[in-house]
CSV table of C-alpha atoms in Angstrom, one decimal:
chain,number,residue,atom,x,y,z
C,1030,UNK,CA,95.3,99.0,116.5
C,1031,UNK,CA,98.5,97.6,117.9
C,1032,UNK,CA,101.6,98.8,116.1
C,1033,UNK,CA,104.2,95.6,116.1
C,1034,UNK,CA,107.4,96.1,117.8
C,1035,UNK,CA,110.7,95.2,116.6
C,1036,UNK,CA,111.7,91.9,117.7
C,1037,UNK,CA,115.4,91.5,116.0
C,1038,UNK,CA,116.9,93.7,113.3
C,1039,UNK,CA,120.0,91.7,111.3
C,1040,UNK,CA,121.9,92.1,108.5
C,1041,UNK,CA,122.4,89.8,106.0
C,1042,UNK,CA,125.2,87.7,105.7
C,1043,UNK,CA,127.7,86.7,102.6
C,1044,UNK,CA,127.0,82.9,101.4
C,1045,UNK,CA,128.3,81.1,98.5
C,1046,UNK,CA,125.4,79.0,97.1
C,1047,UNK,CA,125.1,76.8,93.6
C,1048,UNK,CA,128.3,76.0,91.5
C,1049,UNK,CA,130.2,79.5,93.5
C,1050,UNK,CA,127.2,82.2,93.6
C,1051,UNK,CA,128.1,85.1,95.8
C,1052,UNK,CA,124.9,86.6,97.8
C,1053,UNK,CA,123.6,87.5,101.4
C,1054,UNK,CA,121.7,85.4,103.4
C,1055,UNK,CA,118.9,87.4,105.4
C,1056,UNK,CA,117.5,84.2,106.9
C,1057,UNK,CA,117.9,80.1,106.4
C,1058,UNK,CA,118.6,77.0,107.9
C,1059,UNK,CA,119.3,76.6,111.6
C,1060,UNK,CA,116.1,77.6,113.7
C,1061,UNK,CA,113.8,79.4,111.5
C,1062,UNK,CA,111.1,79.3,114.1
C,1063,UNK,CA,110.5,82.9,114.4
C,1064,UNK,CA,110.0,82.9,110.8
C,1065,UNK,CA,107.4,79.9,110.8
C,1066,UNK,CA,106.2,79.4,107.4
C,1067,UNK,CA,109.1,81.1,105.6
C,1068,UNK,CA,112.4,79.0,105.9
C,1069,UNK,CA,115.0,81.2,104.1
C,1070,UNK,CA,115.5,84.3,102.2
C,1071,UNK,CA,118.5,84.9,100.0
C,1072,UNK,CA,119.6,88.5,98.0
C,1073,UNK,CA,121.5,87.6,95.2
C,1074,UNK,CA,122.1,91.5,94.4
C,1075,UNK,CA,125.4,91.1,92.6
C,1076,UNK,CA,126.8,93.8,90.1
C,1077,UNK,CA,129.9,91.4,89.1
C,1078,UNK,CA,129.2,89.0,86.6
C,1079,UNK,CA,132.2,86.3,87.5
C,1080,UNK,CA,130.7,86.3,91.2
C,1081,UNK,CA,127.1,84.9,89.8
C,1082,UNK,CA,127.4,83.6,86.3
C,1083,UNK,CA,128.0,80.0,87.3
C,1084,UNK,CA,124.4,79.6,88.9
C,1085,UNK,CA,122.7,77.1,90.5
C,1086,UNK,CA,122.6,73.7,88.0
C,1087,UNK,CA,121.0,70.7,89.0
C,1088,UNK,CA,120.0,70.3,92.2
C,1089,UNK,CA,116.6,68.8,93.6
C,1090,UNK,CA,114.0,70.1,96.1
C,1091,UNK,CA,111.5,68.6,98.0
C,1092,UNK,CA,108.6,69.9,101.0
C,1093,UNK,CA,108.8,73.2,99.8
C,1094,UNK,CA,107.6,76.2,98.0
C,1095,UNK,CA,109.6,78.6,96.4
C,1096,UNK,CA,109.4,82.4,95.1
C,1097,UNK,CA,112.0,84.0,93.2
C,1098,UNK,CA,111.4,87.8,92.5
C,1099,UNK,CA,113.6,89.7,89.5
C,1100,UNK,CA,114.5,93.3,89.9
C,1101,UNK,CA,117.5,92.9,87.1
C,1102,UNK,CA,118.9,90.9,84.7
C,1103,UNK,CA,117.5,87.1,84.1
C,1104,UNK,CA,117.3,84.0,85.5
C,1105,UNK,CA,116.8,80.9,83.1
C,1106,UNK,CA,114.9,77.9,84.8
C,1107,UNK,CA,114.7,74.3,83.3
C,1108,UNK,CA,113.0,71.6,85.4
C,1109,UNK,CA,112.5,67.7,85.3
C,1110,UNK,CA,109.1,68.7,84.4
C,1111,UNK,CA,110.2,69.4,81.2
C,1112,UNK,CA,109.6,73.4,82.2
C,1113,UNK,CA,112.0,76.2,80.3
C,1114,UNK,CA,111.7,79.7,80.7
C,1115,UNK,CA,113.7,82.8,81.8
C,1116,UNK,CA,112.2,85.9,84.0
C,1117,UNK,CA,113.4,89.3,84.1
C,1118,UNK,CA,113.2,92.5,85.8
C,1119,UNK,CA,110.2,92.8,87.8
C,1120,UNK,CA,109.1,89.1,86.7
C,1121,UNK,CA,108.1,86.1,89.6
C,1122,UNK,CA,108.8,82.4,89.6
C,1123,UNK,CA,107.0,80.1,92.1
C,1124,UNK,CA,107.7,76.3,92.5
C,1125,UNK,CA,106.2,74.0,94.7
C,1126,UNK,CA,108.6,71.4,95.0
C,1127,UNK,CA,105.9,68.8,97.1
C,1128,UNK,CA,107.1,65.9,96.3
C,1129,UNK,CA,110.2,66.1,94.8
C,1130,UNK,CA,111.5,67.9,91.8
C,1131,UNK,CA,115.0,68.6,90.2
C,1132,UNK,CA,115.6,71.9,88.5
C,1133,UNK,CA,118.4,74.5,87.9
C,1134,UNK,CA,118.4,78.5,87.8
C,1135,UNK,CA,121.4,80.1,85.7
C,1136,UNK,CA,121.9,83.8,86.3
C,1137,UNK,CA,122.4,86.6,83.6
C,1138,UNK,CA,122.9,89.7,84.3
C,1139,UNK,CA,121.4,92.8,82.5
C,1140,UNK,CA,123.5,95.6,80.1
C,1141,UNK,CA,125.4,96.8,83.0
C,1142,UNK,CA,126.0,93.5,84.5
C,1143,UNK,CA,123.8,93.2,87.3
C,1144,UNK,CA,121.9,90.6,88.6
C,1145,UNK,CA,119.6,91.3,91.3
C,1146,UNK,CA,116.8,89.7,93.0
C,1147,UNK,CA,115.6,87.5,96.1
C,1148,UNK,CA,114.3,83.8,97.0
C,1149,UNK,CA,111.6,83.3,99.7
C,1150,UNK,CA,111.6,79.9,100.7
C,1151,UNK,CA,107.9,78.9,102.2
C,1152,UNK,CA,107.4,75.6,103.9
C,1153,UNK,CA,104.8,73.0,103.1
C,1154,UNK,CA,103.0,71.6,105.2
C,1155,UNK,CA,103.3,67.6,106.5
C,1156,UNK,CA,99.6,67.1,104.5
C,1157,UNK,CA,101.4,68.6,101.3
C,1158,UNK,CA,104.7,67.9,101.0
C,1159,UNK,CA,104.2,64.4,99.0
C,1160,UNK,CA,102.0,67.0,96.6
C,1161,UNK,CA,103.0,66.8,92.7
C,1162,UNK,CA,105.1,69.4,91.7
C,1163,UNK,CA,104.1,72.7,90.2
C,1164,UNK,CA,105.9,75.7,88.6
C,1165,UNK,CA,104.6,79.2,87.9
C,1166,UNK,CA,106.2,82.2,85.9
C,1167,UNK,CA,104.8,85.4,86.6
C,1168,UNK,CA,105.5,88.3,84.4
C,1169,UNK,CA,106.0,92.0,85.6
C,1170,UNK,CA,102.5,93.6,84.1
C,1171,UNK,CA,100.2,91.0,85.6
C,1172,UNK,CA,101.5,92.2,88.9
C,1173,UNK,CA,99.4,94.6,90.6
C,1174,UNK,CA,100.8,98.4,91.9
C,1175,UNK,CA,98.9,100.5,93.7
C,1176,UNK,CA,99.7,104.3,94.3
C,1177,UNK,CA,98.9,106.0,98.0
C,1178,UNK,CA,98.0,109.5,97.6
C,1179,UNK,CA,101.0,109.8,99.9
C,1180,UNK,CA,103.4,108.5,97.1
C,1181,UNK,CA,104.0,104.8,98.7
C,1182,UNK,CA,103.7,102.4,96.0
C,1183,UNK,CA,103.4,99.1,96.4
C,1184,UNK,CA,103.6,95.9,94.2
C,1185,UNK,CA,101.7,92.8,95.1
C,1186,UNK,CA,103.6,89.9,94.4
C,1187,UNK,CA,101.4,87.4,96.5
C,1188,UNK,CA,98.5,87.5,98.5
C,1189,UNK,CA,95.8,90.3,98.9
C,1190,UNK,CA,96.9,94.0,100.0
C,1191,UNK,CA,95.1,97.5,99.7
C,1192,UNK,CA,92.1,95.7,97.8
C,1193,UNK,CA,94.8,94.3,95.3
C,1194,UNK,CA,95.4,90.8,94.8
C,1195,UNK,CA,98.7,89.5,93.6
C,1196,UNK,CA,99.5,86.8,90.4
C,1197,UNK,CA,101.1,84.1,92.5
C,1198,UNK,CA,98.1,81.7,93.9
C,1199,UNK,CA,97.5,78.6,95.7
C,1200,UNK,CA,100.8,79.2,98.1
C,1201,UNK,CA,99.9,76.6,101.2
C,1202,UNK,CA,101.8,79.0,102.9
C,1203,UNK,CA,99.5,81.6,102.3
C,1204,UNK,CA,102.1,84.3,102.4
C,1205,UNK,CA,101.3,88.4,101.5
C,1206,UNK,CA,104.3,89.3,99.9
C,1207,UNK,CA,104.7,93.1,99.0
C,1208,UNK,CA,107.8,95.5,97.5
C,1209,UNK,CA,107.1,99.0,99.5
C,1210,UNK,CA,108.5,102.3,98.7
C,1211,UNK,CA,107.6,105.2,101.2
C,1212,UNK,CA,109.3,108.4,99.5
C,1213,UNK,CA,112.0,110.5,101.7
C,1214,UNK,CA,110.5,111.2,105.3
C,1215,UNK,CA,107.2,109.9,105.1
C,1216,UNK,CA,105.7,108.0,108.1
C,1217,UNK,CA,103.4,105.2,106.4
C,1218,UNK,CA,101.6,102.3,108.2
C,1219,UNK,CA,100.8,98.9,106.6
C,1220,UNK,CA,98.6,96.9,108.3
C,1221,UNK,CA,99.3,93.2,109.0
C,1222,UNK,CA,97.0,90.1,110.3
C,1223,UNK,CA,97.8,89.7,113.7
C,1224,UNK,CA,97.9,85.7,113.5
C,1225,UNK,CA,101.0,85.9,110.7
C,1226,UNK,CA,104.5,86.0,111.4
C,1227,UNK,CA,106.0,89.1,110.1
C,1228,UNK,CA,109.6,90.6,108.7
C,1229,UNK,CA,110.4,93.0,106.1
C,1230,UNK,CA,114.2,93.4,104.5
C,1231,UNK,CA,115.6,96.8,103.0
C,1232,UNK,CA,116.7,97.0,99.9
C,1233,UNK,CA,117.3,100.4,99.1
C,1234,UNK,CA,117.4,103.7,101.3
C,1235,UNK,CA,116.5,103.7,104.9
C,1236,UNK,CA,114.1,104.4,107.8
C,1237,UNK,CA,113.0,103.5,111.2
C,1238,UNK,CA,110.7,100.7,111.8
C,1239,UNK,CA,108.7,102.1,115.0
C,1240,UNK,CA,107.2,101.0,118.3
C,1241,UNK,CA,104.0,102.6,119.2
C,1242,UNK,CA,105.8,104.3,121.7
C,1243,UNK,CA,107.9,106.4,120.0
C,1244,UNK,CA,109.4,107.1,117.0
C,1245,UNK,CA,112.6,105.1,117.5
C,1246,UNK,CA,112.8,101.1,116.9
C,1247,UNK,CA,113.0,99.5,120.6
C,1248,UNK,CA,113.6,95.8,119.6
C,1249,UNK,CA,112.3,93.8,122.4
C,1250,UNK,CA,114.8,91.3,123.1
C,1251,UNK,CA,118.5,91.9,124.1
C,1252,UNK,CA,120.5,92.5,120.5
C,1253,UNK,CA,123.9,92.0,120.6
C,1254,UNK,CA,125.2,93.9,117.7
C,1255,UNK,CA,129.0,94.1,118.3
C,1256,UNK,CA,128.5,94.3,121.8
C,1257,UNK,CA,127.0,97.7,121.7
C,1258,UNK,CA,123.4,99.5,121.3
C,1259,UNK,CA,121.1,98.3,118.6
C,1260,UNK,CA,121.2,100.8,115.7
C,1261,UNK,CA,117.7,102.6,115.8
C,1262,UNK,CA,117.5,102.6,111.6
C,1263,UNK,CA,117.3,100.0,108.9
C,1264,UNK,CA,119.3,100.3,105.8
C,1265,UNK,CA,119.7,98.4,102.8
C,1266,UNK,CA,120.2,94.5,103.2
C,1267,UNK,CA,119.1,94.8,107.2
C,1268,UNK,CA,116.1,92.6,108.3
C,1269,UNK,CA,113.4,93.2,110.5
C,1270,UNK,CA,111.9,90.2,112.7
C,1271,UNK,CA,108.8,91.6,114.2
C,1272,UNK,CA,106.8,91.2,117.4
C,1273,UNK,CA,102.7,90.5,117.2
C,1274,UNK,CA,100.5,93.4,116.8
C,1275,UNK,CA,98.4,94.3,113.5
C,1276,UNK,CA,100.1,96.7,111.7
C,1277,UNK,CA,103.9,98.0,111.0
C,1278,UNK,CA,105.0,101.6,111.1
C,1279,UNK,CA,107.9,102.8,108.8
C,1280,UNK,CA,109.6,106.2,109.2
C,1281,UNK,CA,111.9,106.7,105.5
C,1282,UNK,CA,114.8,108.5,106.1
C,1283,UNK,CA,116.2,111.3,103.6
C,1284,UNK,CA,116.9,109.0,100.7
C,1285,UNK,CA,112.9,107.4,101.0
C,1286,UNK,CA,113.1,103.5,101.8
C,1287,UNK,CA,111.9,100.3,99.5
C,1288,UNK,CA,111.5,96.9,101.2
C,1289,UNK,CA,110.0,93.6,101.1
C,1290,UNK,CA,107.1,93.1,104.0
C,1291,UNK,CA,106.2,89.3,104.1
C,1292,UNK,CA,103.6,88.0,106.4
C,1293,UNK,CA,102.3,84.4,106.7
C,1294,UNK,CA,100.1,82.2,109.0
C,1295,UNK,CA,102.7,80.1,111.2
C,1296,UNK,CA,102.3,75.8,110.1
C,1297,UNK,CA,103.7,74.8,113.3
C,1298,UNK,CA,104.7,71.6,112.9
C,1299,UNK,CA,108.4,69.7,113.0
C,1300,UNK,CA,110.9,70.5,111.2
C,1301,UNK,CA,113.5,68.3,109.3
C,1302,UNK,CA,116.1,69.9,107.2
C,1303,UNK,CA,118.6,68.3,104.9
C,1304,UNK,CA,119.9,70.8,102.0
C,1305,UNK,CA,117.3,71.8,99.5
C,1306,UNK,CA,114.9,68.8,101.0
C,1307,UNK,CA,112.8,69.8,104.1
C,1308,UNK,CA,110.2,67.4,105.9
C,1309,UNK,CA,109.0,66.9,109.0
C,1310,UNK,CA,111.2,63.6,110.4
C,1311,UNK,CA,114.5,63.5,109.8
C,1312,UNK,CA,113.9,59.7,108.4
């Protein structure tokens, strides 16, 4: 067994998406080749209602899939499809966009105002992107947890993990898509398919993504963060690029550590990007 290394560890950066939503931006637009099938992953975590309450209204996609996962408040979704729904804390939302689709997501938050969740986008690929659009709305119990004796629990959002299989199916992308907590100063290894690309983002506490060499993160590529050493811990909204190997180590620190660990098998192909529409040429 090969433990993967850390290849880059960022933070997420503010962004102002929709009619004037305030989130951070882990990944997305630009070069997302490392990332190869994922194309973008936003945290709208937002505890002030005027910063997110104008939402995203009508806007289209196309050549994409998208997941949005719900830890609080709700998100209302209406679609040219005639779709209308809302999904709360804990709840998924998947659309394949294919071949074109216009839809908008309006924020609420919950009693104490917040509004938190994330977006994966996942690429289709060049064979699928014409495909007729789909939707999907997962709620919280059909989503698999499973316990470790260890006290690492883990919710399956998509894909198959621990002998679990998640809700969300039929995802060209084929993505495993898994919310991990590892209590305070456990060690835990998850394994991962060695042909997927690989990154997991913190949400909540901390811990040290490790190398097999040691318990310390050695990223393998230079990092330039503010032109000093690259920090050896990951804490909330940092995310982790991995190298190739089969499975990821996580050391928690003292407040325990919940992340999201997405893997998916790479499409390799071109890719055009325009907005919310992403094909393979930019004609």
């Amino acid at each position: 067994m090969s433990i993967r290394p850390v290849k880059r560890l960022i933070k997420s950066k503010p962004a102002l998406e929709g009619a004037g939503v305030h989130l951070r931006r882990a990944f997305g637009f630009g070069n997302t080749s490392e990332f190869d099938p994922f194309l973008l992953l936003d945290d709208f975590r937002n505890d002030v209602p005027e910063d997110y309450l104008a939402g995203f209204p009508w806007h289209p996609h196309r050549g994409i899939e998208t997941i949005t996962y719900v830890l609080a408040g709700t998100v209302e979704h209406g679609d040219s499809m005639g779709n209308r729904g809302a999904i709360a804390a804990g709840d998924v939302q998947w659309m394949t966009a294919g071949s074109g689709i216009i839809h908008q997501e309006m924020p609420k938050g919950d009693q104490a105002g917040r509004m938190h969740g994330f977006q994966l986008w996942a690429n289709l690929p060049s064979s699928l992107k014409m495909t007729p659009p789909r939707y999907q709305e997962i709620k919280t119990p059909d989503i698999p947890e499973v316990k470790d004796d260890d006290g690492t629990h883990v919710r399956v959002v998509c894909g198959e993990f621990w002998g679990k299989k998640g809700p969300v199916d039929g995802i060209a992308a084929d993505p495993i898509y898994i919310d991990v907590s590892v209590a305070p100063g456990r060690r835990k290894t998850l394994p991962v398919e060695t042909t997927r690309h690989a990154f997991a983002y913190v949400f909540a506490g901390s811990g040290k993504f490790c190398n097999a060499s040691g318990p310390l993160t050695v990223p393998t590529e230079a990092v330039k963060w503010l032109d000093t050493t690259p920090p050896t811990e990951a804490d909330n909204r940092s995310l982790i690029l991995f190298d190739s190997g089969d499975e990821v180590t996580v050391q928690a620190g003292d407040d325990g550590i919940r992340f999201l660990l997405v893997s998916g098998k790479p499409l390799q192909e071109p890719v055009a990007w325009y907005g919310p529409i992403v094909m393979n040429t930019q004609e």
